[in-house]
Amino acid sequence: CYGAIFMILMNGSGKTTLMRNFKHHAEKFGLECFYIKAEKGDNEEDLVGKTFLNEKKMENVIKNNKNGMMVIIDDIDKLADCKELSEKLTRLVNSYWNKKSISFVLSSTKEIANEGNRIMRLRQFSEQDMHEMVDDAMKKGLPKMGEECIHSILNDSGGNPKLTRMICWYIYEKLKENE
């Protein structure tokens, strides 16, 4: 597994859950994997120091790794130098191409990916997605939701999957209370 993947997702769409799922699957297949949550104001040294205690530069971490690795940086757009770091990580991956199995998965809510990144965008919920979610919920014995309610929830949530689910569960909980 080689490369740099850039995930662009909206707030509340499940970026962190997806990143943690990537880590779980990478480890399941024997790849050394590191998850780093970026915080506002962090720089490269801060990110590297959170995970690799005696290192300050990502190139040293990669150079010292023997078996290949995946580094997941969640919310990279919170960094002041996110564009520069993204470009640097892409160059690092390219310099080890066919030498070591090195991958970076970077998540962001903004378009900061550069040439050489594989870009994945997760979109908002569509009306079809909403119907599928409601249909799936109905299989679990929940009450049927009308078209007007579906449209209203989709509009209120702005298509945000996490928010849409929260609104639906809130409505279902209120229905249970009033039965």
Short mmCIF file of N, CA and C in Angstrom, two decimals:
data_model
loop_
_atom_site.label_atom_id
_atom_site.label_comp_id
_atom_site.label_asym_id
_atom_site.label_seq_id
_atom_site.Cartn_x
_atom_site.Cartn_y
_atom_site.Cartn_z
N CYS A 1 0.85 -1.16 0.00
CA CYS A 1 0.00 0.00 0.00
C CYS A 1 0.90 1.23 0.00
N TYR A 2 0.88 1.96 -1.07
CA TYR A 2 1.71 3.15 -1.20
C TYR A 2 0.83 4.35 -1.49
N GLY A 3 1.26 5.52 -1.09
CA GLY A 3 0.61 6.73 -1.57
C GLY A 3 0.14 7.66 -0.49
N ALA A 4 -0.44 8.73 -0.97
CA ALA A 4 -1.03 9.74 -0.10
C ALA A 4 -2.48 9.90 -0.53
N ILE A 5 -3.38 9.66 0.39
CA ILE A 5 -4.80 9.79 0.12
C ILE A 5 -5.31 10.99 0.91
N PHE A 6 -6.04 11.84 0.24
CA PHE A 6 -6.58 13.03 0.87
C PHE A 6 -8.08 12.89 0.92
N MET A 7 -8.65 12.82 2.13
CA MET A 7 -10.08 12.69 2.32
C MET A 7 -10.66 14.07 2.61
N ILE A 8 -11.60 14.51 1.81
CA ILE A 8 -12.24 15.80 2.03
C ILE A 8 -13.69 15.52 2.41
N LEU A 9 -14.03 15.88 3.64
CA LEU A 9 -15.35 15.60 4.17
C LEU A 9 -15.87 16.82 4.91
N MET A 10 -17.17 16.96 4.97
CA MET A 10 -17.76 18.08 5.70
C MET A 10 -17.74 17.81 7.20
N ASN A 11 -17.82 18.87 7.99
CA ASN A 11 -17.90 18.71 9.44
C ASN A 11 -19.08 17.82 9.80
N GLY A 12 -18.86 16.92 10.75
CA GLY A 12 -19.93 16.05 11.21
C GLY A 12 -20.24 14.88 10.31
N SER A 13 -19.41 14.65 9.30
CA SER A 13 -19.71 13.58 8.35
C SER A 13 -19.06 12.26 8.75
N GLY A 14 -18.30 12.25 9.84
CA GLY A 14 -17.71 11.00 10.31
C GLY A 14 -16.25 10.84 9.92
N LYS A 15 -15.53 11.95 9.73
CA LYS A 15 -14.11 11.87 9.36
C LYS A 15 -13.31 11.06 10.36
N THR A 16 -13.44 11.41 11.62
CA THR A 16 -12.64 10.75 12.66
C THR A 16 -12.98 9.27 12.75
N THR A 17 -14.24 8.94 12.66
CA THR A 17 -14.65 7.53 12.68
C THR A 17 -14.05 6.79 11.50
N LEU A 18 -14.08 7.39 10.33
CA LEU A 18 -13.51 6.78 9.13
C LEU A 18 -11.99 6.60 9.28
N MET A 19 -11.31 7.60 9.81
CA MET A 19 -9.85 7.52 10.00
C MET A 19 -9.50 6.40 10.97
N ARG A 20 -10.24 6.29 12.04
CA ARG A 20 -10.00 5.22 13.03
C ARG A 20 -10.28 3.85 12.43
N ASN A 21 -11.27 3.79 11.55
CA ASN A 21 -11.57 2.54 10.85
C ASN A 21 -10.42 2.16 9.93
N PHE A 22 -9.83 3.12 9.22
CA PHE A 22 -8.65 2.86 8.40
C PHE A 22 -7.52 2.27 9.25
N LYS A 23 -7.30 2.86 10.40
CA LYS A 23 -6.24 2.39 11.31
C LYS A 23 -6.50 0.94 11.72
N HIS A 24 -7.73 0.66 12.10
CA HIS A 24 -8.10 -0.69 12.52
C HIS A 24 -7.82 -1.71 11.41
N HIS A 25 -8.24 -1.38 10.19
CA HIS A 25 -8.05 -2.31 9.07
C HIS A 25 -6.57 -2.46 8.69
N ALA A 26 -5.82 -1.38 8.73
CA ALA A 26 -4.39 -1.46 8.42
C ALA A 26 -3.69 -2.38 9.42
N GLU A 27 -4.01 -2.21 10.70
CA GLU A 27 -3.39 -3.05 11.73
C GLU A 27 -3.84 -4.51 11.60
N LYS A 28 -5.07 -4.71 11.21
CA LYS A 28 -5.61 -6.07 11.01
C LYS A 28 -4.80 -6.82 9.95
N PHE A 29 -4.29 -6.07 8.96
CA PHE A 29 -3.50 -6.68 7.89
C PHE A 29 -2.00 -6.58 8.15
N GLY A 30 -1.62 -6.24 9.40
CA GLY A 30 -0.23 -6.29 9.81
C GLY A 30 0.60 -5.06 9.51
N LEU A 31 -0.02 -3.99 9.07
CA LEU A 31 0.72 -2.77 8.77
C LEU A 31 0.81 -1.91 10.03
N GLU A 32 2.00 -1.42 10.32
CA GLU A 32 2.17 -0.51 11.45
C GLU A 32 1.44 0.78 11.10
N CYS A 33 0.56 1.22 11.98
CA CYS A 33 -0.29 2.35 11.66
C CYS A 33 -0.36 3.32 12.83
N PHE A 34 -0.27 4.61 12.50
CA PHE A 34 -0.28 5.65 13.52
C PHE A 34 -1.39 6.64 13.20
N TYR A 35 -2.21 6.92 14.19
CA TYR A 35 -3.30 7.89 14.06
C TYR A 35 -2.91 9.14 14.83
N ILE A 36 -2.93 10.28 14.16
CA ILE A 36 -2.57 11.55 14.80
C ILE A 36 -3.71 12.53 14.58
N LYS A 37 -4.24 13.07 15.65
CA LYS A 37 -5.31 14.08 15.57
C LYS A 37 -4.67 15.45 15.64
N ALA A 38 -4.79 16.22 14.56
CA ALA A 38 -4.22 17.57 14.53
C ALA A 38 -5.09 18.52 15.35
N GLU A 39 -4.44 19.41 16.03
CA GLU A 39 -5.13 20.44 16.82
C GLU A 39 -4.76 21.80 16.25
N LYS A 40 -5.64 22.75 16.41
CA LYS A 40 -5.39 24.11 15.92
C LYS A 40 -4.09 24.63 16.53
N GLY A 41 -3.22 25.15 15.69
CA GLY A 41 -1.95 25.69 16.15
C GLY A 41 -0.80 24.70 16.09
N ASP A 42 -1.08 23.41 15.87
CA ASP A 42 -0.01 22.41 15.74
C ASP A 42 0.83 22.70 14.50
N ASN A 43 2.09 22.22 14.54
CA ASN A 43 2.93 22.23 13.35
C ASN A 43 3.47 20.80 13.19
N GLU A 44 4.34 20.60 12.23
CA GLU A 44 4.85 19.25 11.97
C GLU A 44 5.51 18.65 13.21
N GLU A 45 6.33 19.42 13.89
CA GLU A 45 7.00 18.90 15.09
C GLU A 45 6.00 18.46 16.15
N ASP A 46 4.93 19.22 16.33
CA ASP A 46 3.90 18.86 17.30
C ASP A 46 3.25 17.54 16.91
N LEU A 47 2.91 17.39 15.62
CA LEU A 47 2.26 16.16 15.16
C LEU A 47 3.16 14.95 15.36
N VAL A 48 4.40 15.08 14.93
CA VAL A 48 5.35 13.97 15.03
C VAL A 48 5.61 13.66 16.50
N GLY A 49 5.77 14.68 17.32
CA GLY A 49 6.04 14.49 18.74
C GLY A 49 4.92 13.82 19.51
N LYS A 50 3.68 13.96 19.04
CA LYS A 50 2.54 13.32 19.70
C LYS A 50 2.63 11.80 19.64
N THR A 51 3.26 11.31 18.60
CA THR A 51 3.28 9.87 18.35
C THR A 51 4.67 9.26 18.44
N PHE A 52 5.66 9.96 17.95
CA PHE A 52 7.03 9.45 17.90
C PHE A 52 7.87 10.31 18.84
N LEU A 53 8.00 9.87 20.08
CA LEU A 53 8.50 10.71 21.17
C LEU A 53 9.86 11.34 20.93
N ASN A 54 10.79 10.65 20.30
CA ASN A 54 12.14 11.17 20.14
C ASN A 54 12.41 11.78 18.77
N GLU A 55 11.37 11.99 18.00
CA GLU A 55 11.54 12.53 16.66
C GLU A 55 10.81 13.86 16.51
N LYS A 56 11.28 14.65 15.58
CA LYS A 56 10.63 15.93 15.29
C LYS A 56 10.26 16.07 13.82
N LYS A 57 10.85 15.23 12.97
CA LYS A 57 10.62 15.33 11.54
C LYS A 57 10.08 14.00 11.00
N MET A 58 9.07 14.09 10.14
CA MET A 58 8.45 12.89 9.58
C MET A 58 9.43 12.08 8.74
N GLU A 59 10.36 12.75 8.04
CA GLU A 59 11.30 11.99 7.21
C GLU A 59 12.19 11.07 8.04
N ASN A 60 12.52 11.47 9.29
CA ASN A 60 13.30 10.60 10.17
C ASN A 60 12.49 9.38 10.61
N VAL A 61 11.22 9.60 10.87
CA VAL A 61 10.33 8.48 11.25
C VAL A 61 10.28 7.46 10.13
N ILE A 62 10.10 7.93 8.90
CA ILE A 62 10.01 7.02 7.75
C ILE A 62 11.34 6.31 7.52
N LYS A 63 12.42 7.06 7.59
CA LYS A 63 13.75 6.49 7.35
C LYS A 63 14.05 5.38 8.35
N ASN A 64 13.63 5.55 9.61
CA ASN A 64 13.92 4.57 10.66
C ASN A 64 12.94 3.40 10.68
N ASN A 65 11.87 3.47 9.92
CA ASN A 65 10.89 2.39 9.89
C ASN A 65 11.38 1.28 8.97
N LYS A 66 11.29 0.05 9.44
CA LYS A 66 11.82 -1.09 8.67
C LYS A 66 10.77 -1.79 7.80
N ASN A 67 9.53 -1.89 8.30
CA ASN A 67 8.55 -2.76 7.65
C ASN A 67 7.44 -2.05 6.90
N GLY A 68 7.50 -0.76 6.78
CA GLY A 68 6.42 -0.04 6.13
C GLY A 68 5.43 0.47 7.18
N MET A 69 4.69 1.49 6.79
CA MET A 69 3.80 2.10 7.76
C MET A 69 2.72 2.93 7.09
N MET A 70 1.66 3.18 7.85
CA MET A 70 0.62 4.10 7.43
C MET A 70 0.50 5.16 8.53
N VAL A 71 0.46 6.41 8.12
CA VAL A 71 0.27 7.51 9.06
C VAL A 71 -1.02 8.21 8.68
N ILE A 72 -1.92 8.30 9.65
CA ILE A 72 -3.20 8.95 9.44
C ILE A 72 -3.18 10.26 10.21
N ILE A 73 -3.40 11.36 9.50
CA ILE A 73 -3.46 12.66 10.15
C ILE A 73 -4.87 13.20 9.95
N ASP A 74 -5.60 13.24 11.05
CA ASP A 74 -6.99 13.67 11.04
C ASP A 74 -7.05 15.19 11.26
N ASP A 75 -7.83 15.87 10.46
CA ASP A 75 -8.02 17.32 10.56
C ASP A 75 -6.75 18.10 10.24
N ILE A 76 -6.04 17.70 9.21
CA ILE A 76 -4.78 18.37 8.84
C ILE A 76 -5.01 19.84 8.52
N ASP A 77 -6.23 20.19 8.12
CA ASP A 77 -6.52 21.60 7.78
C ASP A 77 -6.50 22.52 9.00
N LYS A 78 -6.40 21.97 10.21
CA LYS A 78 -6.30 22.81 11.41
C LYS A 78 -4.90 23.40 11.58
N LEU A 79 -3.93 22.86 10.84
CA LEU A 79 -2.57 23.35 10.94
C LEU A 79 -2.39 24.63 10.14
N ALA A 80 -1.60 25.53 10.66
CA ALA A 80 -1.34 26.78 9.93
C ALA A 80 -0.60 26.50 8.62
N ASP A 81 0.28 25.50 8.63
CA ASP A 81 1.08 25.17 7.45
C ASP A 81 0.59 23.89 6.78
N CYS A 82 -0.73 23.68 6.77
CA CYS A 82 -1.29 22.42 6.27
C CYS A 82 -0.95 22.16 4.80
N LYS A 83 -0.98 23.17 3.98
CA LYS A 83 -0.69 22.99 2.55
C LYS A 83 0.77 22.56 2.36
N GLU A 84 1.68 23.22 3.06
CA GLU A 84 3.11 22.89 2.95
C GLU A 84 3.38 21.47 3.46
N LEU A 85 2.76 21.11 4.59
CA LEU A 85 2.97 19.77 5.13
C LEU A 85 2.40 18.71 4.19
N SER A 86 1.25 18.98 3.62
CA SER A 86 0.64 18.05 2.67
C SER A 86 1.58 17.82 1.48
N GLU A 87 2.16 18.90 0.96
CA GLU A 87 3.10 18.78 -0.16
C GLU A 87 4.35 18.00 0.26
N LYS A 88 4.84 18.27 1.45
CA LYS A 88 6.04 17.58 1.95
C LYS A 88 5.77 16.07 2.09
N LEU A 89 4.62 15.71 2.65
CA LEU A 89 4.29 14.29 2.83
C LEU A 89 4.16 13.58 1.49
N THR A 90 3.59 14.27 0.50
CA THR A 90 3.48 13.69 -0.84
C THR A 90 4.87 13.44 -1.42
N ARG A 91 5.78 14.41 -1.27
CA ARG A 91 7.16 14.23 -1.76
C ARG A 91 7.85 13.06 -1.05
N LEU A 92 7.62 12.94 0.27
CA LEU A 92 8.21 11.83 1.02
C LEU A 92 7.74 10.48 0.50
N VAL A 93 6.43 10.36 0.31
CA VAL A 93 5.88 9.11 -0.21
C VAL A 93 6.48 8.80 -1.57
N ASN A 94 6.55 9.80 -2.43
CA ASN A 94 7.10 9.59 -3.78
C ASN A 94 8.58 9.20 -3.73
N SER A 95 9.33 9.73 -2.78
CA SER A 95 10.76 9.40 -2.70
C SER A 95 10.99 7.95 -2.25
N TYR A 96 10.01 7.35 -1.58
CA TYR A 96 10.15 5.96 -1.15
C TYR A 96 9.38 4.99 -2.04
N TRP A 97 8.84 5.49 -3.13
CA TRP A 97 8.06 4.65 -4.04
C TRP A 97 8.86 3.42 -4.45
N ASN A 98 8.28 2.25 -4.34
CA ASN A 98 8.89 0.95 -4.65
C ASN A 98 10.08 0.59 -3.75
N LYS A 99 10.29 1.33 -2.66
CA LYS A 99 11.35 0.99 -1.70
C LYS A 99 10.77 0.53 -0.38
N LYS A 100 9.74 1.23 0.07
CA LYS A 100 9.07 0.92 1.32
C LYS A 100 7.58 1.12 1.14
N SER A 101 6.82 0.38 1.91
CA SER A 101 5.37 0.57 1.90
C SER A 101 5.03 1.70 2.87
N ILE A 102 4.86 2.89 2.32
CA ILE A 102 4.58 4.08 3.11
C ILE A 102 3.30 4.72 2.59
N SER A 103 2.37 4.99 3.50
CA SER A 103 1.13 5.64 3.10
C SER A 103 0.75 6.71 4.11
N PHE A 104 0.12 7.75 3.60
CA PHE A 104 -0.46 8.78 4.45
C PHE A 104 -1.92 8.90 4.07
N VAL A 105 -2.77 9.01 5.08
CA VAL A 105 -4.17 9.32 4.87
C VAL A 105 -4.41 10.61 5.63
N LEU A 106 -4.83 11.63 4.92
CA LEU A 106 -5.01 12.96 5.49
C LEU A 106 -6.48 13.34 5.37
N SER A 107 -7.07 13.82 6.47
CA SER A 107 -8.46 14.26 6.37
C SER A 107 -8.54 15.77 6.55
N SER A 108 -9.52 16.34 5.88
CA SER A 108 -9.69 17.79 5.89
C SER A 108 -11.13 18.14 5.58
N THR A 109 -11.54 19.32 6.00
CA THR A 109 -12.84 19.83 5.57
C THR A 109 -12.67 20.85 4.45
N LYS A 110 -11.41 21.16 4.12
CA LYS A 110 -11.11 22.16 3.09
C LYS A 110 -10.32 21.54 1.95
N GLU A 111 -10.37 22.18 0.81
CA GLU A 111 -9.61 21.77 -0.37
C GLU A 111 -8.17 22.25 -0.23
N ILE A 112 -7.29 21.40 0.28
CA ILE A 112 -5.88 21.77 0.35
C ILE A 112 -4.99 20.72 -0.28
N ALA A 113 -5.59 19.72 -0.91
CA ALA A 113 -4.82 18.65 -1.53
C ALA A 113 -4.00 19.21 -2.69
N ASN A 114 -2.89 18.57 -2.97
CA ASN A 114 -2.03 19.01 -4.05
C ASN A 114 -1.87 17.89 -5.07
N GLU A 115 -1.22 18.21 -6.16
CA GLU A 115 -0.99 17.22 -7.21
C GLU A 115 -0.20 16.06 -6.63
N GLY A 116 -0.59 14.88 -6.98
CA GLY A 116 0.09 13.69 -6.47
C GLY A 116 -0.69 13.01 -5.37
N ASN A 117 -1.70 13.67 -4.80
CA ASN A 117 -2.56 13.04 -3.81
C ASN A 117 -3.72 12.37 -4.52
N ARG A 118 -4.12 11.23 -4.00
CA ARG A 118 -5.40 10.67 -4.42
C ARG A 118 -6.43 11.37 -3.57
N ILE A 119 -7.46 11.90 -4.20
CA ILE A 119 -8.45 12.67 -3.47
C ILE A 119 -9.76 11.90 -3.43
N MET A 120 -10.33 11.81 -2.23
CA MET A 120 -11.63 11.19 -2.04
C MET A 120 -12.53 12.24 -1.39
N ARG A 121 -13.68 12.47 -1.98
CA ARG A 121 -14.66 13.40 -1.40
C ARG A 121 -15.89 12.60 -1.01
N LEU A 122 -16.32 12.80 0.21
CA LEU A 122 -17.57 12.18 0.62
C LEU A 122 -18.63 13.26 0.59
N ARG A 123 -19.70 12.97 -0.06
CA ARG A 123 -20.73 13.96 -0.31
C ARG A 123 -21.77 13.99 0.81
N GLN A 124 -22.64 14.98 0.70
CA GLN A 124 -23.75 15.09 1.64
C GLN A 124 -24.77 14.00 1.35
N PHE A 125 -25.64 13.75 2.32
CA PHE A 125 -26.75 12.84 2.12
C PHE A 125 -27.65 13.37 1.02
N SER A 126 -28.07 12.49 0.15
CA SER A 126 -29.07 12.85 -0.86
C SER A 126 -30.43 12.35 -0.36
N GLU A 127 -31.46 12.70 -1.08
CA GLU A 127 -32.79 12.22 -0.70
C GLU A 127 -32.83 10.69 -0.76
N GLN A 128 -32.16 10.11 -1.76
CA GLN A 128 -32.09 8.65 -1.88
C GLN A 128 -31.39 8.03 -0.66
N ASP A 129 -30.28 8.65 -0.23
CA ASP A 129 -29.57 8.15 0.96
C ASP A 129 -30.49 8.18 2.18
N MET A 130 -31.25 9.26 2.30
CA MET A 130 -32.17 9.42 3.43
C MET A 130 -33.22 8.33 3.40
N HIS A 131 -33.80 8.05 2.22
CA HIS A 131 -34.80 6.98 2.10
C HIS A 131 -34.19 5.64 2.50
N GLU A 132 -32.97 5.37 2.05
CA GLU A 132 -32.33 4.10 2.39
C GLU A 132 -32.10 3.99 3.90
N MET A 133 -31.68 5.09 4.53
CA MET A 133 -31.47 5.06 5.98
C MET A 133 -32.79 4.80 6.71
N VAL A 134 -33.86 5.47 6.28
CA VAL A 134 -35.17 5.29 6.91
C VAL A 134 -35.67 3.87 6.68
N ASP A 135 -35.52 3.36 5.45
CA ASP A 135 -35.95 1.98 5.15
C ASP A 135 -35.20 0.98 6.02
N ASP A 136 -33.90 1.21 6.19
CA ASP A 136 -33.10 0.32 7.03
C ASP A 136 -33.58 0.39 8.48
N ALA A 137 -33.88 1.59 8.95
CA ALA A 137 -34.37 1.76 10.32
C ALA A 137 -35.72 1.08 10.51
N MET A 138 -36.57 1.12 9.48
CA MET A 138 -37.89 0.50 9.58
C MET A 138 -37.79 -1.01 9.76
N LYS A 139 -36.74 -1.62 9.21
CA LYS A 139 -36.54 -3.06 9.38
C LYS A 139 -36.32 -3.40 10.85
N LYS A 140 -35.90 -2.39 11.62
CA LYS A 140 -35.64 -2.59 13.04
C LYS A 140 -36.89 -2.29 13.88
N GLY A 141 -38.03 -2.11 13.22
CA GLY A 141 -39.28 -1.92 13.94
C GLY A 141 -39.60 -0.47 14.30
N LEU A 142 -38.91 0.47 13.69
CA LEU A 142 -39.19 1.87 13.98
C LEU A 142 -40.37 2.34 13.12
N PRO A 143 -41.09 3.37 13.56
CA PRO A 143 -42.27 3.83 12.80
C PRO A 143 -41.89 4.42 11.44
N LYS A 144 -42.85 4.32 10.50
CA LYS A 144 -42.63 4.85 9.15
C LYS A 144 -42.55 6.38 9.20
N MET A 145 -41.69 6.93 8.35
CA MET A 145 -41.51 8.38 8.29
C MET A 145 -42.06 8.87 6.95
N GLY A 146 -42.91 9.88 6.98
CA GLY A 146 -43.53 10.41 5.77
C GLY A 146 -42.57 11.25 4.94
N GLU A 147 -42.96 11.45 3.67
CA GLU A 147 -42.13 12.22 2.73
C GLU A 147 -41.86 13.64 3.22
N GLU A 148 -42.89 14.28 3.75
CA GLU A 148 -42.73 15.66 4.21
C GLU A 148 -41.71 15.73 5.35
N CYS A 149 -41.76 14.76 6.23
CA CYS A 149 -40.80 14.69 7.34
C CYS A 149 -39.38 14.46 6.82
N ILE A 150 -39.25 13.57 5.86
CA ILE A 150 -37.94 13.28 5.27
C ILE A 150 -37.35 14.54 4.64
N HIS A 151 -38.16 15.26 3.86
CA HIS A 151 -37.68 16.50 3.23
C HIS A 151 -37.27 17.52 4.28
N SER A 152 -38.07 17.65 5.31
CA SER A 152 -37.79 18.62 6.37
C SER A 152 -36.48 18.31 7.08
N ILE A 153 -36.28 17.04 7.42
CA ILE A 153 -35.04 16.63 8.11
C ILE A 153 -33.83 16.85 7.21
N LEU A 154 -33.96 16.48 5.95
CA LEU A 154 -32.86 16.65 5.01
C LEU A 154 -32.50 18.13 4.86
N ASN A 155 -33.50 18.98 4.78
CA ASN A 155 -33.25 20.42 4.68
C ASN A 155 -32.63 20.97 5.97
N ASP A 156 -33.17 20.57 7.11
CA ASP A 156 -32.67 21.06 8.39
C ASP A 156 -31.23 20.63 8.67
N SER A 157 -30.88 19.45 8.21
CA SER A 157 -29.54 18.92 8.46
C SER A 157 -28.52 19.38 7.42
N GLY A 158 -29.00 19.95 6.33
CA GLY A 158 -28.10 20.37 5.26
C GLY A 158 -27.45 19.18 4.57
N GLY A 159 -28.02 18.00 4.73
CA GLY A 159 -27.45 16.79 4.13
C GLY A 159 -26.31 16.19 4.91
N ASN A 160 -26.04 16.73 6.09
CA ASN A 160 -24.96 16.22 6.93
C ASN A 160 -25.39 14.87 7.51
N PRO A 161 -24.71 13.77 7.16
CA PRO A 161 -25.13 12.44 7.59
C PRO A 161 -25.25 12.29 9.10
N LYS A 162 -24.28 12.78 9.82
CA LYS A 162 -24.30 12.63 11.28
C LYS A 162 -25.48 13.39 11.89
N LEU A 163 -25.68 14.61 11.44
CA LEU A 163 -26.78 15.44 11.93
C LEU A 163 -28.12 14.83 11.55
N THR A 164 -28.22 14.31 10.34
CA THR A 164 -29.46 13.67 9.88
C THR A 164 -29.82 12.51 10.79
N ARG A 165 -28.83 11.66 11.09
CA ARG A 165 -29.09 10.53 11.98
C ARG A 165 -29.52 10.99 13.37
N MET A 166 -28.85 12.02 13.87
CA MET A 166 -29.19 12.53 15.21
C MET A 166 -30.63 13.05 15.24
N ILE A 167 -31.05 13.78 14.22
CA ILE A 167 -32.42 14.30 14.17
C ILE A 167 -33.41 13.14 14.13
N CYS A 168 -33.13 12.15 13.31
CA CYS A 168 -34.03 10.99 13.19
C CYS A 168 -34.15 10.26 14.53
N TRP A 169 -33.03 10.01 15.18
CA TRP A 169 -33.08 9.29 16.46
C TRP A 169 -33.80 10.13 17.51
N TYR A 170 -33.64 11.44 17.48
CA TYR A 170 -34.35 12.31 18.41
C TYR A 170 -35.86 12.19 18.18
N ILE A 171 -36.28 12.23 16.92
CA ILE A 171 -37.70 12.10 16.60
C ILE A 171 -38.23 10.75 17.07
N TYR A 172 -37.47 9.68 16.80
CA TYR A 172 -37.92 8.35 17.21
C TYR A 172 -38.02 8.22 18.73
N GLU A 173 -37.08 8.83 19.44
CA GLU A 173 -37.12 8.79 20.90
C GLU A 173 -38.37 9.53 21.41
N LYS A 174 -38.68 10.68 20.82
CA LYS A 174 -39.86 11.45 21.22
C LYS A 174 -41.13 10.67 20.92
N LEU A 175 -41.17 9.96 19.79
CA LEU A 175 -42.33 9.14 19.46
C LEU A 175 -42.53 8.04 20.50
N LYS A 176 -41.45 7.42 20.92
CA LYS A 176 -41.53 6.36 21.94
C LYS A 176 -42.07 6.92 23.25
N GLU A 177 -41.62 8.11 23.62
CA GLU A 177 -42.07 8.74 24.87
C GLU A 177 -43.55 9.05 24.85
N ASN A 178 -44.08 9.37 23.68
CA ASN A 178 -45.48 9.79 23.55
C ASN A 178 -46.44 8.63 23.25
N GLU A 179 -45.91 7.41 23.16
CA GLU A 179 -46.78 6.28 22.85
C GLU A 179 -47.68 5.93 24.02
#
